[in-house]
XYZ file of N, CA, C and O in Angstrom:
764
model
N -8.748 -14.244 -3.021
C -8.230 -13.488 -1.862
C -8.469 -14.411 -0.728
O -9.594 -14.817 -0.409
N -7.493 -14.614 0.230
C -7.648 -15.450 1.406
C -8.599 -14.805 2.431
O -8.749 -13.637 2.513
N -9.248 -15.655 3.234
C -10.151 -15.225 4.255
C -9.564 -14.236 5.269
O -10.216 -13.463 5.829
N -8.226 -14.410 5.526
C -7.637 -13.554 6.514
C -7.003 -12.329 5.940
O -6.211 -11.700 6.564
N -7.340 -11.991 4.635
C -6.825 -10.795 4.025
C -7.245 -9.607 4.841
O -8.362 -9.461 5.303
N -6.346 -8.646 5.080
C -6.618 -7.520 5.928
C -7.561 -6.549 5.175
O -7.578 -6.454 4.038
N -8.349 -5.896 5.982
C -9.178 -4.753 5.477
C -8.254 -3.607 5.417
O -7.503 -3.358 6.306
N -8.385 -2.841 4.344
C -7.602 -1.604 4.256
C -8.388 -0.479 4.653
O -9.502 -0.383 4.370
N -7.706 0.509 5.245
C -8.310 1.823 5.434
C -7.912 2.643 4.189
O -7.404 2.178 3.249
N -8.119 3.880 4.276
C -7.794 4.783 3.138
C -6.340 4.711 2.819
O -5.510 4.623 3.671
N -5.855 4.552 1.533
C -4.488 4.393 1.154
C -3.731 5.572 1.597
O -4.262 6.625 1.943
N -2.402 5.369 1.505
C -1.442 6.468 1.851
C -1.676 7.686 1.064
O -2.071 7.575 -0.123
N -1.358 8.851 1.580
C -1.580 10.069 0.838
C -0.604 10.131 -0.356
O 0.415 9.445 -0.429
N -1.022 10.959 -1.308
C -0.239 11.183 -2.515
C 1.144 11.763 -2.135
O 1.217 12.411 -1.031
N 2.189 11.564 -2.869
C 3.429 12.228 -2.593
C 3.241 13.694 -2.351
O 2.561 14.363 -3.055
N 3.929 14.214 -1.282
C 3.816 15.638 -0.906
C 2.645 16.046 -0.106
O 2.615 17.085 0.396
N 1.761 15.043 0.223
C 0.601 15.308 1.117
C 0.999 14.812 2.441
O 1.289 13.643 2.672
N 0.847 15.636 3.440
C 1.197 15.322 4.797
C 0.064 15.722 5.780
O -0.550 16.702 5.487
N -0.006 14.953 6.808
C -0.795 15.353 7.946
C -2.055 16.102 7.595
O -3.001 15.614 7.155
N -2.137 17.457 8.075
C -3.255 18.303 7.987
C -3.688 18.472 6.510
O -4.778 18.750 6.260
N -2.772 18.262 5.505
C -3.213 18.458 4.164
C -3.909 17.180 3.561
O -4.569 17.191 2.552
N -3.801 16.053 4.247
C -4.478 14.838 3.915
C -5.900 14.894 4.158
O -6.282 14.789 5.297
N -6.744 15.154 3.109
C -8.175 15.319 3.355
C -8.968 14.076 3.592
O -10.146 14.157 3.921
N -8.451 12.937 3.311
C -9.237 11.645 3.198
C -9.660 11.211 4.643
O -8.935 11.400 5.605
N -10.805 10.490 4.781
C -11.249 9.944 6.005
C -10.168 9.061 6.640
O -9.456 8.391 5.969
N -10.128 9.149 7.942
C -9.123 8.323 8.666
C -9.803 7.435 9.694
O -10.865 7.724 10.167
N -9.170 6.380 10.001
C -9.643 5.422 11.027
C -8.630 5.206 12.053
O -7.401 5.140 11.797
N -9.093 4.937 13.237
C -8.143 4.536 14.311
C -8.075 3.031 14.296
O -8.472 2.318 13.327
N -7.494 2.483 15.247
C -7.330 0.958 15.361
C -8.725 0.414 15.758
O -9.572 1.185 16.115
N -8.831 -0.954 15.661
C -10.107 -1.555 16.006
C -10.498 -1.137 17.450
O -11.732 -0.887 17.686
N -9.527 -1.026 18.358
C -9.869 -0.721 19.777
C -10.330 0.712 19.892
O -11.042 0.964 20.882
N -9.979 1.599 18.982
C -10.364 3.001 19.065
C -11.711 3.241 18.420
O -12.305 4.318 18.635
N -12.196 2.308 17.702
C -13.537 2.533 17.002
C -14.639 2.476 18.049
O -14.753 1.422 18.753
N -15.537 3.407 17.959
C -16.726 3.271 18.898
C -17.634 2.181 18.354
O -17.674 1.909 17.266
N -18.434 1.623 19.361
C -19.514 0.694 18.968
C -20.431 1.404 18.004
O -20.740 2.594 18.225
N -20.886 0.694 16.962
C -21.835 1.411 16.039
C -23.158 1.827 16.692
O -23.650 1.010 17.541
N -23.742 2.940 16.409
C -25.018 3.368 16.856
C -25.995 3.326 15.684
O -27.179 3.434 15.857
N -25.428 3.248 14.473
C -26.303 3.064 13.254
C -25.793 1.946 12.395
O -24.689 1.303 12.674
N -26.586 1.514 11.408
C -26.133 0.567 10.443
C -24.882 1.042 9.784
O -24.706 2.281 9.620
N -24.196 0.113 9.145
C -23.024 0.480 8.253
C -23.567 0.677 6.836
O -24.514 -0.110 6.369
N -23.020 1.566 6.105
C -23.298 1.787 4.694
C -22.233 1.095 3.915
O -21.074 1.433 4.064
N -22.563 0.214 3.024
C -21.590 -0.593 2.185
C -21.886 -0.273 0.729
O -23.029 -0.609 0.271
N -20.994 0.269 0.037
C -21.124 0.534 -1.417
C -20.301 -0.510 -2.123
O -19.058 -0.527 -1.956
N -20.981 -1.394 -2.842
C -20.299 -2.446 -3.662
C -19.864 -1.939 -4.985
O -20.710 -1.575 -5.767
N -18.584 -1.898 -5.166
C -17.930 -1.428 -6.400
C -18.518 -0.150 -6.949
O -18.958 -0.047 -8.127
N -18.503 0.923 -6.169
C -19.040 2.214 -6.669
C -18.195 2.754 -7.779
O -17.004 2.454 -7.905
N -18.783 3.440 -8.758
C -18.189 3.844 -9.894
C -18.041 5.365 -10.137
O -17.241 5.783 -10.886
N -18.876 6.154 -9.409
C -18.944 7.579 -9.632
C -18.340 8.316 -8.410
O -18.942 8.206 -7.329
N -17.220 9.033 -8.708
C -16.518 9.678 -7.452
C -17.352 10.674 -6.702
O -17.314 10.800 -5.538
N -18.293 11.422 -7.471
C -19.173 12.325 -6.822
C -20.128 11.760 -5.841
O -20.393 12.298 -4.838
N -20.665 10.679 -6.265
C -21.557 9.881 -5.349
C -20.838 9.438 -4.056
O -21.383 9.562 -2.955
N -19.641 8.932 -4.236
C -18.944 8.428 -3.099
C -18.538 9.688 -2.210
O -18.540 9.610 -0.953
N -18.165 10.763 -2.832
C -17.915 12.033 -1.978
C -19.078 12.460 -1.240
O -19.003 12.779 -0.020
N -20.230 12.404 -1.876
C -21.524 12.681 -1.078
C -21.705 11.657 -0.046
O -22.243 12.127 1.099
N -21.441 10.481 -0.199
C -21.593 9.434 0.822
C -20.692 9.680 2.008
O -21.061 9.411 3.138
N -19.455 10.131 1.722
C -18.580 10.450 2.842
C -19.156 11.579 3.703
O -19.077 11.581 4.903
N -19.682 12.541 2.961
C -20.347 13.673 3.742
C -21.587 13.119 4.443
O -21.762 13.505 5.688
N -22.323 12.240 3.924
C -23.455 11.590 4.627
C -22.982 10.874 5.918
O -23.549 10.936 6.963
N -21.884 10.059 5.757
C -21.312 9.434 6.917
C -20.842 10.368 7.962
O -21.052 10.143 9.174
N -20.340 11.456 7.544
C -19.878 12.479 8.548
C -20.998 13.111 9.329
O -20.946 13.285 10.506
N -22.123 13.422 8.708
C -23.197 14.162 9.355
C -24.114 13.176 10.153
O -24.816 13.618 11.033
N -24.154 11.874 9.885
C -24.928 10.941 10.547
C -24.146 10.082 11.539
O -24.767 9.523 12.491
N -22.910 9.955 11.369
C -22.093 9.050 12.218
C -22.033 7.634 11.756
O -21.545 6.717 12.401
N -22.633 7.314 10.620
C -22.617 5.955 10.069
C -21.203 5.640 9.472
O -20.555 6.748 9.039
N -20.802 4.474 9.580
C -19.506 4.111 8.917
C -19.751 3.737 7.437
O -20.638 2.959 7.142
N -18.887 4.199 6.568
C -18.992 3.945 5.110
C -17.968 2.924 4.699
O -16.743 3.062 5.105
N -18.308 1.837 4.031
C -17.438 0.799 3.617
C -17.511 0.797 2.099
O -18.598 0.752 1.508
N -16.314 0.848 1.410
C -16.313 0.730 -0.101
C -15.659 -0.599 -0.469
O -14.673 -0.964 0.158
N -16.350 -1.276 -1.375
C -15.867 -2.586 -1.750
C -15.222 -2.464 -3.088
O -15.881 -2.027 -4.025
N -13.909 -2.841 -3.208
C -13.258 -2.743 -4.488
C -13.684 -3.827 -5.514
O -14.235 -4.895 -5.111
N -13.495 -3.566 -6.803
C -12.800 -2.458 -7.388
C -13.658 -1.245 -7.340
O -14.800 -1.309 -7.643
N -13.033 -0.091 -7.165
C -13.621 1.209 -7.289
C -13.439 1.777 -8.685
O -12.572 1.459 -9.342
N -14.482 2.559 -9.129
C -14.418 3.074 -10.485
C -13.665 4.436 -10.583
O -13.799 5.070 -11.544
N -12.836 4.655 -9.579
C -12.068 5.948 -9.492
C -10.997 5.723 -8.448
O -10.955 4.794 -7.738
N -10.176 6.764 -8.428
C -9.111 6.820 -7.511
C -9.571 7.643 -6.238
O -10.319 8.658 -6.435
N -9.131 7.252 -5.074
C -9.652 8.065 -3.963
C -9.056 9.455 -3.828
O -9.460 10.239 -3.041
N -8.056 9.718 -4.707
C -7.559 11.086 -4.749
C -8.281 11.866 -5.846
O -7.855 12.994 -6.150
N -9.330 11.353 -6.404
C -10.086 12.008 -7.492
C -10.554 13.386 -7.010
O -11.289 13.482 -5.994
N -10.356 14.454 -7.759
C -10.849 15.787 -7.401
C -12.346 15.765 -7.191
O -12.840 16.506 -6.176
N -13.121 15.203 -7.924
C -14.649 15.100 -7.860
C -15.086 14.535 -6.490
O -16.080 14.852 -5.915
N -14.368 13.492 -6.067
C -14.591 12.911 -4.791
C -14.363 13.935 -3.632
O -15.293 14.039 -2.801
N -13.337 14.539 -3.751
C -13.009 15.558 -2.677
C -13.999 16.716 -2.706
O -14.427 17.156 -1.653
N -14.285 17.222 -3.863
C -15.218 18.338 -4.023
C -16.651 17.968 -3.493
O -17.234 18.794 -2.749
N -17.084 16.768 -3.786
C -18.439 16.391 -3.301
C -18.486 16.277 -1.796
O -19.552 16.434 -1.232
N -17.442 15.811 -1.196
C -17.384 15.589 0.248
C -17.141 16.913 0.987
O -17.170 16.998 2.199
N -16.795 18.042 0.285
C -16.488 19.314 0.913
C -15.451 19.161 1.985
O -14.407 18.409 1.799
N -15.635 19.725 3.066
C -14.653 19.734 4.222
C -15.128 18.690 5.272
O -14.670 18.775 6.403
N -15.846 17.585 4.863
C -16.390 16.687 5.838
C -15.497 15.407 5.881
O -15.775 14.505 6.723
N -14.554 15.338 5.035
C -13.753 14.088 4.910
C -13.127 13.697 6.220
O -13.176 12.481 6.576
N -12.591 14.552 6.901
C -11.901 14.262 8.181
C -12.883 13.886 9.336
O -12.467 13.421 10.371
N -14.166 14.109 9.132
C -15.170 13.835 10.117
C -15.872 12.442 9.839
O -16.694 12.050 10.634
N -15.567 11.797 8.695
C -16.206 10.614 8.333
C -15.270 9.379 8.737
O -14.087 9.435 8.693
N -15.950 8.296 9.065
C -15.279 6.987 9.129
C -15.545 6.167 7.909
O -16.659 5.944 7.545
N -14.440 5.805 7.325
C -14.558 5.019 6.029
C -13.533 3.944 5.970
O -12.405 4.079 6.431
N -13.913 2.840 5.409
C -12.996 1.713 5.156
C -13.076 1.211 3.693
O -14.141 1.290 3.109
N -11.957 0.817 3.167
C -11.936 0.151 1.766
C -11.607 -1.285 1.967
O -10.674 -1.628 2.666
N -12.400 -2.185 1.346
C -12.263 -3.663 1.380
C -11.923 -4.195 0.038
O -12.426 -3.697 -0.994
N -11.000 -5.151 -0.017
C -10.540 -5.736 -1.280
C -11.729 -6.419 -1.985
O -11.688 -6.525 -3.293
N -12.694 -6.966 -1.290
C -13.872 -7.546 -1.966
C -15.056 -7.657 -0.971
O -14.836 -7.360 0.179
N -16.148 -8.244 -1.382
C -17.338 -8.317 -0.583
C -17.035 -9.236 0.673
O -17.480 -8.957 1.785
N -16.336 -10.354 0.387
C -16.037 -11.262 1.453
C -15.203 -10.569 2.634
O -15.579 -10.796 3.804
N -14.234 -9.764 2.239
C -13.524 -9.018 3.262
C -14.340 -8.010 3.935
O -14.201 -7.902 5.184
N -15.281 -7.356 3.287
C -16.123 -6.418 3.956
C -17.061 -7.081 4.904
O -17.175 -6.688 6.163
N -17.640 -8.156 4.513
C -18.576 -8.817 5.405
C -17.819 -9.523 6.596
O -18.347 -9.618 7.668
N -16.684 -10.025 6.386
C -15.888 -10.627 7.386
C -15.464 -9.574 8.495
O -15.374 -9.966 9.659
N -15.447 -8.335 8.136
C -15.088 -7.358 9.104
C -16.374 -6.979 10.009
O -16.228 -6.291 11.050
N -17.579 -7.503 9.596
C -18.758 -7.415 10.376
C -19.462 -8.782 10.497
O -20.543 -8.980 9.984
N -18.879 -9.768 11.148
C -19.279 -11.161 11.068
C -20.715 -11.378 11.676
O -21.291 -12.351 11.170
N -21.197 -10.616 12.553
C -22.480 -10.840 13.254
C -23.528 -9.971 12.672
O -24.668 -10.095 13.074
N -23.229 -9.166 11.702
C -24.249 -8.124 11.242
C -25.292 -8.825 10.357
O -24.988 -9.742 9.564
N -26.445 -8.300 10.467
C -27.529 -8.634 9.461
C -27.169 -7.745 8.220
O -26.687 -6.585 8.347
N -27.493 -8.297 7.041
C -27.148 -7.620 5.788
C -28.351 -7.474 4.990
O -29.070 -8.429 4.587
N -28.721 -6.063 4.675
C -29.920 -5.802 3.934
C -29.441 -5.222 2.488
O -28.763 -4.186 2.462
N -29.751 -6.072 1.514
C -29.404 -5.666 0.220
C -30.512 -4.810 -0.498
O -31.705 -5.259 -0.547
N -30.091 -3.668 -0.906
C -31.102 -2.682 -1.446
C -31.092 -2.978 -2.953
O -30.177 -2.839 -3.603
N -32.324 -3.222 -3.450
C -32.595 -3.483 -4.811
C -33.995 -3.191 -5.208
O -34.946 -3.360 -4.478
N -34.139 -2.823 -6.470
C -35.532 -2.537 -6.999
C -36.281 -3.827 -7.089
O -37.474 -3.777 -7.376
N -35.645 -4.957 -7.103
C -36.317 -6.263 -7.323
C -37.019 -6.760 -6.063
O -37.703 -7.763 -6.078
N -36.781 -6.086 -4.863
C -37.275 -6.658 -3.585
C -38.765 -6.331 -3.441
O -39.408 -5.512 -4.123
N -39.427 -7.018 -2.439
C -40.810 -6.800 -2.092
C -40.858 -6.093 -0.673
O -41.848 -5.431 -0.391
N -39.891 -6.309 0.111
C -39.895 -5.683 1.390
C -39.465 -4.266 1.375
O -38.424 -3.914 0.673
N -40.205 -3.339 1.924
C -39.930 -1.901 1.898
C -38.865 -1.618 2.930
O -38.836 -2.250 4.014
N -38.071 -0.565 2.756
C -37.041 -0.201 3.674
C -37.629 0.206 5.018
O -36.923 0.091 6.106
N -38.756 0.697 5.058
C -39.464 1.160 6.275
C -40.058 -0.009 7.065
O -40.431 0.182 8.169
N -40.038 -1.188 6.464
C -40.528 -2.378 7.139
C -39.515 -3.139 8.037
O -39.858 -4.052 8.712
N -38.305 -2.729 7.970
C -37.196 -3.289 8.666
C -37.015 -2.471 10.053
O -37.000 -1.255 9.989
N -36.892 -3.219 11.080
C -36.469 -2.550 12.417
C -34.928 -2.672 12.454
O -34.368 -3.732 12.756
N -34.259 -1.585 12.099
C -32.800 -1.598 12.009
C -32.183 -1.574 13.377
O -32.754 -1.120 14.327
N -31.015 -2.208 13.431
C -30.187 -2.307 14.663
C -28.809 -1.722 14.395
O -28.333 -1.750 13.299
N -28.199 -1.229 15.517
C -26.828 -0.709 15.278
C -25.911 -1.869 14.796
O -26.112 -3.058 15.204
N -25.149 -1.651 13.813
C -24.267 -2.584 13.320
C -24.761 -3.397 12.144
O -24.075 -4.225 11.547
N -26.116 -3.194 11.787
C -26.557 -3.858 10.494
C -25.806 -3.292 9.324
O -25.138 -2.304 9.442
N -25.921 -4.007 8.227
C -25.250 -3.556 6.994
C -26.284 -3.200 5.947
O -27.207 -3.973 5.734
N -26.240 -2.052 5.407
C -27.065 -1.572 4.332
C -26.202 -1.659 3.095
O -25.303 -0.797 3.002
N -26.501 -2.615 2.182
C -25.655 -2.873 1.049
C -26.264 -2.254 -0.192
O -27.405 -2.621 -0.533
N -25.460 -1.431 -0.907
C -25.967 -0.829 -2.147
C -24.961 -1.186 -3.305
O -23.753 -1.286 -3.116
N -25.566 -1.329 -4.531
C -24.798 -1.711 -5.739
C -24.292 -0.527 -6.525
O -24.621 0.587 -6.122
N -23.439 -0.851 -7.538
C -22.953 0.220 -8.304
C -24.015 1.022 -9.125
O -25.066 0.469 -9.371
N -23.636 2.293 -9.407
C -24.676 3.174 -10.051
C -25.313 2.665 -11.316
O -26.525 2.804 -11.376
N -24.631 2.148 -12.285
C -25.434 1.881 -13.405
C -26.201 0.524 -13.437
O -27.146 0.425 -14.180
N -25.863 -0.343 -12.530
C -26.490 -1.725 -12.601
C -27.199 -2.192 -11.384
O -27.962 -3.027 -11.419
N -26.841 -1.556 -10.185
C -27.327 -2.164 -8.890
C -26.552 -3.413 -8.558
O -25.563 -3.769 -9.232
N -26.969 -4.075 -7.518
C -26.230 -5.283 -7.105
C -26.531 -6.526 -8.071
O -27.635 -6.673 -8.505
N -25.445 -7.115 -8.405
C -25.533 -8.338 -9.278
C -26.221 -9.442 -8.607
O -26.293 -9.555 -7.397
N -26.796 -10.397 -9.380
C -27.580 -11.498 -8.898
C -26.817 -12.378 -7.896
O -27.365 -12.830 -6.909
N -25.493 -12.533 -8.195
C -24.658 -13.398 -7.284
C -24.495 -12.732 -5.892
O -24.479 -13.454 -4.907
N -24.524 -11.446 -5.848
C -24.430 -10.742 -4.558
C -25.735 -10.812 -3.875
O -25.847 -11.112 -2.639
N -26.881 -10.658 -4.617
C -28.178 -10.795 -3.967
C -28.444 -12.131 -3.466
O -29.208 -12.293 -2.476
N -27.794 -13.106 -4.081
C -27.938 -14.556 -3.604
C -26.923 -14.997 -2.557
O -27.010 -16.073 -2.034
N -26.067 -14.079 -2.066
C -25.079 -14.372 -1.124
C -25.668 -14.907 0.201
O -26.731 -14.407 0.648
N -25.008 -15.900 0.806
C -25.634 -16.553 2.029
C -25.792 -15.566 3.192
O -26.564 -15.790 4.074
N -24.897 -14.438 3.205
C -25.011 -13.526 4.280
C -26.177 -12.450 4.168
O -26.465 -11.751 5.094
N -26.902 -12.460 3.041
C -27.969 -11.486 2.885
C -29.172 -11.933 3.771
O -29.693 -13.026 3.617
N -29.522 -11.013 4.672
C -30.652 -11.298 5.570
C -31.926 -11.125 4.792
O -32.903 -11.911 5.003
N -31.997 -10.022 4.038
C -33.281 -9.646 3.311
C -32.850 -8.708 2.102
O -31.880 -7.969 2.289
N -33.666 -8.736 1.117
C -33.587 -7.719 0.085
C -34.653 -6.668 0.343
O -35.854 -7.048 0.630
N -34.320 -5.466 0.254
C -35.293 -4.406 0.541
C -35.250 -3.367 -0.546
O -34.251 -3.285 -1.272
N -36.404 -2.652 -0.663
C -36.445 -1.602 -1.745
C -36.967 -0.281 -1.108
O -37.540 -0.338 -0.027
N -36.688 0.758 -1.817
C -37.212 2.116 -1.513
C -38.320 2.329 -2.526
O -38.097 2.255 -3.805
N -39.524 2.538 -2.083
C -40.721 2.686 -3.066
C -40.411 3.826 -4.052
O -39.847 4.860 -3.696
N -40.937 3.603 -5.238
C -40.761 4.609 -6.360
C -42.066 4.550 -7.185
O -42.849 3.535 -7.069
N -42.366 5.454 -7.982
C -43.401 5.450 -8.879
C -43.181 4.385 -9.937
O -41.948 4.071 -10.263
N -44.200 3.764 -10.505
C -43.979 2.777 -11.563
C -43.207 3.312 -12.766
O -43.327 4.480 -13.122
N -42.446 2.393 -13.399
C -41.804 2.801 -14.652
C -40.455 3.579 -14.414
O -39.811 3.922 -15.401
N -40.060 3.734 -13.133
C -38.903 4.414 -12.868
C -37.741 3.368 -12.645
O -38.033 2.355 -12.035
N -36.533 3.601 -13.144
C -35.485 2.539 -13.029
C -34.844 2.537 -11.683
O -34.753 1.428 -11.107
N -34.423 3.591 -11.134
C -33.758 3.643 -9.788
C -33.510 5.065 -9.319
O -33.712 6.083 -10.046
N -33.116 5.105 -8.042
C -32.702 6.363 -7.443
C -31.189 6.498 -7.510
O -30.516 5.491 -7.714
N -30.642 7.690 -7.321
C -29.175 7.866 -7.206
C -28.707 7.069 -5.982
O -29.378 6.964 -4.986
N -27.447 6.535 -6.107
C -26.837 5.729 -5.055
C -26.801 6.413 -3.762
O -27.344 5.848 -2.747
N -26.305 7.646 -3.683
C -26.176 8.321 -2.409
C -27.552 8.791 -1.935
O -27.810 8.762 -0.631
N -28.488 9.099 -2.765
C -29.844 9.392 -2.281
C -30.482 8.269 -1.671
O -31.062 8.335 -0.625
N -30.287 7.008 -2.273
C -30.817 5.803 -1.630
C -30.187 5.556 -0.228
O -30.934 5.227 0.691
N -28.950 5.692 -0.218
C -28.165 5.523 1.086
C -28.716 6.484 2.155
O -28.877 6.161 3.292
N -28.958 7.715 1.728
C -29.435 8.818 2.665
C -30.796 8.342 3.112
O -31.083 8.507 4.342
N -31.721 7.986 2.245
C -33.032 7.666 2.635
C -33.012 6.461 3.703
O -33.689 6.482 4.707
N -32.122 5.477 3.419
C -32.113 4.287 4.263
C -31.481 4.697 5.675
O -32.079 4.197 6.674
N -30.346 5.372 5.665
C -29.722 5.637 6.965
C -30.559 6.516 7.751
O -30.522 6.503 9.018
N -31.166 7.507 7.190
C -32.112 8.413 7.930
C -33.330 7.683 8.496
O -33.783 7.998 9.585
N -33.811 6.685 7.810
C -34.864 5.822 8.389
C -34.406 5.122 9.608
O -34.970 4.982 10.613
N -33.164 4.477 9.431
C -32.596 3.774 10.539
C -32.390 4.743 11.739
O -32.665 4.389 12.880
N -31.883 5.913 11.458
C -31.570 6.893 12.600
C -32.955 7.376 13.161
O -33.121 7.614 14.319
N -33.947 7.594 12.318
C -35.325 7.976 12.786
C -35.794 7.001 13.823
O -36.440 7.396 14.844
N -35.591 5.773 13.590
C -36.034 4.743 14.383
C -35.420 4.710 15.806
O -35.991 4.262 16.798
N -34.277 5.411 15.891
C -33.669 5.601 17.216
C -33.996 6.923 17.873
O -33.458 7.327 18.894
N -34.927 7.663 17.214
C -35.300 9.009 17.683
C -34.091 10.048 17.422
O -33.966 10.985 18.077
N -33.300 9.746 16.427
C -32.181 10.500 15.940
C -31.222 10.674 17.142
O -30.696 11.746 17.391
N -30.978 9.610 17.830
C -30.052 9.539 19.019
C -28.742 10.178 18.618
O -28.072 9.878 17.610
N -28.301 11.122 19.433
C -27.056 11.793 19.293
C -27.077 13.021 18.306
O -26.167 13.727 18.227
N -28.197 13.119 17.684
C -28.318 14.302 16.745
C -28.928 15.502 17.473
O -29.345 15.481 18.444
N -28.792 16.576 16.760
C -29.313 17.813 17.207
C -30.331 18.438 16.332
O -30.401 18.203 15.156
């Protein structure tokens, strides 16, 4: 894919779906997007629609922007995705990117924190900034080694767990991370 490949927002609605019936998150133009107040959540090749639906809801309630990196393991019209996000889809900001390079190119100055059980730095040891990228891997495998070795990765971080446990659920991990970043701001804008 060329470096100048456009980032896509949510694809066009299914036939027969119009305006108010289209439940999927929407984006304005670049000029209409507010400056980030929280890090971006980036899901690399997510595979489970319910997890992504929950992440859409997480983005809606925190104000974080959710980025999905293709290929996705589901269709964005998947009923499980819609059900998990409940009625929060229109309150979330979400973008879909053709690949990791396109996603990172849309945030050229951002620090990128790759979440992995292989890390030694704890997620609470990072002083998060607005516009940082919190990068999470697909549900069954986590981030592959080539992504963890990407030149844009600022640091690899982990969420502590008891020994002998494989991993946390993808959206649970994203929730822990984004709430830590938000806590560091005093939950600015929250009630």
